[in-house]
Amino acid sequence: MREPDFIEVKGAHEHNLQIDELFVPKRKLVVFTGVSGSGKSSLAFDTLYAEGQRRYIESLSAYARQFLGQLERPKIEHLRGLSPTIAIEQKSASNNPRSTVGTITEIYDYLRVLYARVGTQHCTDCGKPVRSSSPEQIVDALLAEAPGCKLTLFAPLVTHRKGEFKDLFEELRGRGFLRVEVDGEIHRLDDPPKLDKKFKHTIALVVDRITARPEDRRRITESVELALREGKGEVRAEAEGKGGASGPKLQFSESRSCCGKSFPELSPQSFSFNSPLGMCPDCNGLGTRNEAAPDLVVPDPSLSIRDGAIAPWASAMERGEGWTFRIVEALAEACDVDLDIAWNKLSKKKRDTVLFGVQGEQKIAVKWGSENSASQGTWGMKFEGVIPNLMRRFRETDSEAARDYYRKYFREAPCDACGGKRMRPESLAVRVSGVGIADATALTVQQASKHFASLTLTRAQQTIAEGALREIAARLTFLLNVGLDYLTLDRSGPTLSGGEAQRIRLASQLGSELSGVMYVLDEPSIGLHQRDNQRLIRTLQHLRDLGNTVLVVEHDEDTIRAADHVVDFGPGAGHLGGKVVFSGSAKELARCKESLTGAYLSGRKEIAVPSRRRPARGKIKVLGAAEHNLRGIDVTVPLGGLVAVTGVSGAGKSSLVNGILLPALANKLHGSLDRVGAHKGLSGLEKLDKVIAIDQRPIGRTPRSNPGTYTKSFDLIRELFAQLPESRARGWKAGRFSFNVKGGRCEACQGDGVIKVEMHFLSDVYVPCEVCAGKRYNAQTLGVTYKGRTIAEILDSSVDDCLELFENHPPLKRILNTLVDVGLGYMKIGQTATTMSGGEAQRVKLSRELCKVQTGNTLYVLDEPTTGLHFEDIARLLHVLQRLVDAGNTVLVIEHNLDVIKCADWIIDLGPEGGQGGGLVIAEGTPEEVARVEASHTGRFLAPLLRRK
Ligand code: ADP
Ligand code: ADP
Ligand code: ZN
Ligand code: ZN
């Protein structure tokens, strides 16, 4: 039977959806668009993907199902033609510290195969290649490398071991051998050297002296075989050329050994930092180790030791007694450390003694027993140092609480055994075409794709490596195509941004070459510069051309235009949306009168370029910014305007803003203790009194937060309820109407309205409380009504409705209006935080800021605030941001969206490229100025938009 051409959706009612019928074409690139909250994700993820998952689980055996539990059926009457479904979301690729770009994309798996099959082992001591050779190969090599030379063949017997070795010499002489080499000198066995047994010696047997001539091949072979037998698989040859000139020194091994060590046979596991065969034994493959850090041990160097400079000693010093105190006194005595001067006034040598211990054999004399008792004395001990002591106790303790205590003084540092490379030395020393696997993964995607295309391999190696190399090259190309050329293969999963992670997973899917699948993606263009958009779109089309349905939720104009089919949701958000406004080609959409998206596509509606740019009212300066790829740049941020930080993905925008500026300001203005990225100086901070980052993280993690509680409008509503005659008569205060405290709430669910059901293997599920039917309150409380609505019904009303209800209540109106201003009029004021989208959460946060009385000296920082936003939402967002600026504040955004960038007062464009190719300021100025800078990718895309008006 031929696969149907459409996914048939009938009666979709999840969340706000009210779709009677919709046909989504299969094996096409389909875009779902519409304003934020219109229902795109409700259909794409919560209905189509969820049902795909559910059907998949249903198809499993009963046995497997019992572990997975029952998935709830999405609210849909009829769904036909669904294919197996894979969702590629923005969640970070992996929180597993062992995951890297290489492992997530499987490139690393193929690298392991490559290195195991064609890698050359090298000795970890002397660096020479370790090969296993047969006697014939050894003879061939001798004849080729030292033709006509006089050769001495040695069989190594003892490497660097203590002893006299009298018996060994006697035994060798008895078996007819004539000479040995001891510590580099040749001796006759009938007159062996007298060795000092306290010293270590290296001994090799001289097996033969011969000339490397082809006609003597038989004798040479016999001697080599003998040497290999005596030397347990190893043989060394020293050649002497004409006239006694020294010739090449050669070393061979029948087994894999060198310098007295044998090397393991290679397998792909040898290169896995998850396998005992490959992982660094010191850090178990993590690449980092917890180390006590001096600056954490001594947080305030202006204190003296007695006043508590050494944090782990502080309480003992304060008590002035006890074992630790006595050790400190003994140390002060023995090493002349003054306990009463500031730590930073002590010499470096003395500070090192305290932190890292007494060098050499010197002991300190610690008093024991009490002054006036008979049993007292001193005990000589070696002082190991505060830091080694913390690390030892951390290792040795069994108590998790103790470990937590020590951890306060610890910071992650690269493992010093492997230097952060995660693997054992034998594996790191394997090379392909001269490059070790750790150095290969330290390459960026761009460098790696050049490197692996130009390896020097023998014919035989080429044949063996072909398959793995093909897979590696294909995956690298996918990564290049989605604009990730600047990422290194060893970059760890948890440090990737959501957008990067999503595009990496997209690239991995291309590698799998699956066909007949439906992929659901959530705004793949996030984090991507306009310049790289086309490549991303081609990647999506490629996925489609493999025979898949590619369904993307997207607002990006280029992607909408490139789609085979567009479904436009709306017309509004929440209960004002949930319908399909349009379904068809992008061309027809532009002509569709009812569609807001169509209006923007056709230019009937547009976001206007502001007629003037605000001048700066002061500035802050970052000097010598060098976090990650930033190249010691000086950046000026003008105050009192809307400032956009732009540049291609990986240019260094987050490193500057989230890595340096934000934490530095938070530390200075709010006394936080965040890590501030590398930079030389900061000035102008005194012009600000607050810094607020408004991100897309949920406003709360429990069903207890909602827009009402978050903006405090619900507090006012509760007071209003307490003022009602029924409440007054019963003596009910505002607290009676809270679902957070005992009294008015339903106790069965403690006011949550839902009960959490913990699921094995799946995330927790919330089911409505049976006692209050989800209303959160007890029956008496629900007896009180305002304009006919109970407190529960108010929570279930939209902001728009509430505005009408509380029309005569100015303070409440003011707050509700800010929610309307940010475009959340459709949202229920009791909608739980856990069900809000990132964009919705961000706008709730913005509305709370708008409510506040402005000091005019706040810096707001937003990282890609347009995520999840439609043209119409962006217009509204810009309006809100401009209002914050009009009140005198500064708004700093990291953005790729050109509609936002063109409305900025000032642009800081970083680049020119990502990673090592970026990290510079390419252009700064007004949009008009930046548009004239040729080297700026942003400027190039901006220019036509400014001309258009
Ligand atoms: P879009 O993807 O178009 O931005 P959504 O499908 O996420 O919109 O949301 C549509 C509406 O459904 C919004 O009003 C949103 O607040 C609401 N909604 C989303 N998820 C849930 C949920 N889990 N429970 C209740 N309402 C939800
Ligand atoms: P942008 O925000 O412009 O996309 P980033 O500041 O995130 O760029 O990245 C700039 C460079 O720093 C890139 O090469 C990126 O790979 C690198 N980088 C970012 N975060 C980390 C990190 N946590 N560890 C190592 N390198 C990082
Ligand atoms: Zn290590
Ligand atoms: Zn209840």
PDB file of N, CA, C and O in Angstrom, residues 323-337 339 358 362-367 378-381 383:
ATOM      1  N   TRP A 323      43.432  20.676  68.623  1.00  0.00           N
ATOM      2  CA  TRP A 323      44.526  20.056  67.878  1.00  0.00           C
ATOM      3  C   TRP A 323      45.005  20.936  66.717  1.00  0.00           C
ATOM      4  O   TRP A 323      46.193  21.199  66.562  1.00  0.00           O
ATOM      5  N   THR A 324      44.051  21.430  65.913  1.00  0.00           N
ATOM      6  CA  THR A 324      44.431  22.270  64.782  1.00  0.00           C
ATOM      7  C   THR A 324      45.196  23.501  65.263  1.00  0.00           C
ATOM      8  O   THR A 324      46.234  23.871  64.715  1.00  0.00           O
ATOM      9  N   PHE A 325      44.680  24.095  66.327  1.00  0.00           N
ATOM     10  CA  PHE A 325      45.321  25.297  66.861  1.00  0.00           C
ATOM     11  C   PHE A 325      46.772  25.007  67.257  1.00  0.00           C
ATOM     12  O   PHE A 325      47.687  25.774  66.981  1.00  0.00           O
ATOM     13  N   ARG A 326      46.982  23.835  67.880  1.00  0.00           N
ATOM     14  CA  ARG A 326      48.346  23.494  68.304  1.00  0.00           C
ATOM     15  C   ARG A 326      49.255  23.265  67.107  1.00  0.00           C
ATOM     16  O   ARG A 326      50.427  23.620  67.134  1.00  0.00           O
ATOM     17  N   ILE A 327      48.705  22.654  66.074  1.00  0.00           N
ATOM     18  CA  ILE A 327      49.520  22.439  64.872  1.00  0.00           C
ATOM     19  C   ILE A 327      49.925  23.791  64.292  1.00  0.00           C
ATOM     20  O   ILE A 327      51.075  24.009  63.916  1.00  0.00           O
ATOM     21  N   VAL A 328      48.977  24.731  64.242  1.00  0.00           N
ATOM     22  CA  VAL A 328      49.283  26.047  63.679  1.00  0.00           C
ATOM     23  C   VAL A 328      50.377  26.723  64.505  1.00  0.00           C
ATOM     24  O   VAL A 328      51.339  27.281  63.963  1.00  0.00           O
ATOM     25  N   GLU A 329      50.273  26.638  65.823  1.00  0.00           N
ATOM     26  CA  GLU A 329      51.304  27.242  66.673  1.00  0.00           C
ATOM     27  C   GLU A 329      52.670  26.608  66.431  1.00  0.00           C
ATOM     28  O   GLU A 329      53.679  27.300  66.336  1.00  0.00           O
ATOM     29  N   ALA A 330      52.673  25.282  66.332  1.00  0.00           N
ATOM     30  CA  ALA A 330      53.940  24.585  66.109  1.00  0.00           C
ATOM     31  C   ALA A 330      54.536  24.980  64.769  1.00  0.00           C
ATOM     32  O   ALA A 330      55.744  25.171  64.630  1.00  0.00           O
ATOM     33  N   LEU A 331      53.673  25.125  63.786  1.00  0.00           N
ATOM     34  CA  LEU A 331      54.145  25.518  62.461  1.00  0.00           C
ATOM     35  C   LEU A 331      54.752  26.920  62.508  1.00  0.00           C
ATOM     36  O   LEU A 331      55.826  27.174  61.956  1.00  0.00           O
ATOM     37  N   ALA A 332      54.056  27.828  63.201  1.00  0.00           N
ATOM     38  CA  ALA A 332      54.531  29.206  63.313  1.00  0.00           C
ATOM     39  C   ALA A 332      55.918  29.222  63.946  1.00  0.00           C
ATOM     40  O   ALA A 332      56.832  29.920  63.486  1.00  0.00           O
ATOM     41  N   GLU A 333      56.072  28.414  64.964  1.00  0.00           N
ATOM     42  CA  GLU A 333      57.329  28.305  65.690  1.00  0.00           C
ATOM     43  C   GLU A 333      58.444  27.770  64.771  1.00  0.00           C
ATOM     44  O   GLU A 333      59.493  28.375  64.613  1.00  0.00           O
ATOM     45  N   ALA A 334      58.149  26.622  64.147  1.00  0.00           N
ATOM     46  CA  ALA A 334      59.175  25.929  63.368  1.00  0.00           C
ATOM     47  C   ALA A 334      59.573  26.703  62.114  1.00  0.00           C
ATOM     48  O   ALA A 334      60.722  26.686  61.701  1.00  0.00           O
ATOM     49  N   CYS A 335      58.616  27.367  61.493  1.00  0.00           N
ATOM     50  CA  CYS A 335      58.917  27.996  60.206  1.00  0.00           C
ATOM     51  C   CYS A 335      58.894  29.509  60.293  1.00  0.00           C
ATOM     52  O   CYS A 335      58.911  30.187  59.258  1.00  0.00           O
ATOM     53  N   ASP A 336      58.786  30.034  61.495  1.00  0.00           N
ATOM     54  CA  ASP A 336      58.849  31.471  61.703  1.00  0.00           C
ATOM     55  C   ASP A 336      57.749  32.200  60.912  1.00  0.00           C
ATOM     56  O   ASP A 336      58.004  33.155  60.196  1.00  0.00           O
ATOM     57  N   VAL A 337      56.540  31.665  61.026  1.00  0.00           N
ATOM     58  CA  VAL A 337      55.413  32.304  60.346  1.00  0.00           C
ATOM     59  C   VAL A 337      54.694  33.194  61.358  1.00  0.00           C
ATOM     60  O   VAL A 337      54.270  32.723  62.408  1.00  0.00           O
ATOM     61  N   LEU A 339      51.762  34.842  62.925  1.00  0.00           N
ATOM     62  CA  LEU A 339      50.323  34.607  62.841  1.00  0.00           C
ATOM     63  C   LEU A 339      49.522  35.898  62.918  1.00  0.00           C
ATOM     64  O   LEU A 339      48.315  35.895  62.696  1.00  0.00           O
ATOM     65  N   VAL A 358      55.549  21.752  54.493  1.00  0.00           N
ATOM     66  CA  VAL A 358      56.969  21.952  54.747  1.00  0.00           C
ATOM     67  C   VAL A 358      57.747  21.060  53.799  1.00  0.00           C
ATOM     68  O   VAL A 358      57.467  19.868  53.697  1.00  0.00           O
ATOM     69  N   GLN A 362      62.004  18.260  57.351  1.00  0.00           N
ATOM     70  CA  GLN A 362      61.799  19.020  58.590  1.00  0.00           C
ATOM     71  C   GLN A 362      60.459  18.693  59.250  1.00  0.00           C
ATOM     72  O   GLN A 362      59.435  18.560  58.595  1.00  0.00           O
ATOM     73  N   LYS A 363      60.504  18.547  60.585  1.00  0.00           N
ATOM     74  CA  LYS A 363      59.272  18.254  61.302  1.00  0.00           C
ATOM     75  C   LYS A 363      58.914  19.426  62.203  1.00  0.00           C
ATOM     76  O   LYS A 363      59.785  20.221  62.562  1.00  0.00           O
ATOM     77  N   ILE A 364      57.664  19.516  62.539  1.00  0.00           N
ATOM     78  CA  ILE A 364      57.275  20.544  63.490  1.00  0.00           C
ATOM     79  C   ILE A 364      56.913  19.852  64.805  1.00  0.00           C
ATOM     80  O   ILE A 364      56.474  18.701  64.812  1.00  0.00           O
ATOM     81  N   ALA A 365      57.126  20.564  65.908  1.00  0.00           N
ATOM     82  CA  ALA A 365      56.914  19.941  67.219  1.00  0.00           C
ATOM     83  C   ALA A 365      55.582  20.394  67.794  1.00  0.00           C
ATOM     84  O   ALA A 365      55.419  21.534  68.204  1.00  0.00           O
ATOM     85  N   VAL A 366      54.624  19.478  67.797  1.00  0.00           N
ATOM     86  CA  VAL A 366      53.288  19.842  68.258  1.00  0.00           C
ATOM     87  C   VAL A 366      53.137  19.434  69.723  1.00  0.00           C
ATOM     88  O   VAL A 366      53.426  18.290  70.089  1.00  0.00           O
ATOM     89  N   LYS A 367      52.703  20.394  70.555  1.00  0.00           N
ATOM     90  CA  LYS A 367      52.526  20.087  71.993  1.00  0.00           C
ATOM     91  C   LYS A 367      51.269  19.240  72.174  1.00  0.00           C
ATOM     92  O   LYS A 367      50.262  19.452  71.516  1.00  0.00           O
ATOM     93  N   THR A 378      55.874  16.753  73.387  1.00  0.00           N
ATOM     94  CA  THR A 378      55.710  17.224  72.017  1.00  0.00           C
ATOM     95  C   THR A 378      55.770  16.037  71.086  1.00  0.00           C
ATOM     96  O   THR A 378      56.338  14.993  71.407  1.00  0.00           O
ATOM     97  N   TRP A 379      55.163  16.222  69.961  1.00  0.00           N
ATOM     98  CA  TRP A 379      55.100  15.159  68.972  1.00  0.00           C
ATOM     99  C   TRP A 379      55.615  15.729  67.654  1.00  0.00           C
ATOM    100  O   TRP A 379      55.111  16.766  67.183  1.00  0.00           O
ATOM    101  N   GLY A 380      56.594  15.101  67.073  1.00  0.00           N
ATOM    102  CA  GLY A 380      57.151  15.617  65.813  1.00  0.00           C
ATOM    103  C   GLY A 380      56.328  15.135  64.631  1.00  0.00           C
ATOM    104  O   GLY A 380      56.108  13.945  64.468  1.00  0.00           O
ATOM    105  N   MET A 381      55.825  16.040  63.860  1.00  0.00           N
ATOM    106  CA  MET A 381      55.069  15.608  62.681  1.00  0.00           C
ATOM    107  C   MET A 381      55.490  16.411  61.460  1.00  0.00           C
ATOM    108  O   MET A 381      56.039  17.505  61.573  1.00  0.00           O
ATOM    109  N   PHE A 383      54.421  18.617  58.456  1.00  0.00           N
ATOM    110  CA  PHE A 383      53.254  19.426  58.143  1.00  0.00           C
ATOM    111  C   PHE A 383      52.962  19.330  56.644  1.00  0.00           C
ATOM    112  O   PHE A 383      53.792  19.721  55.820  1.00  0.00           O
TER     113      PHE A 383
END
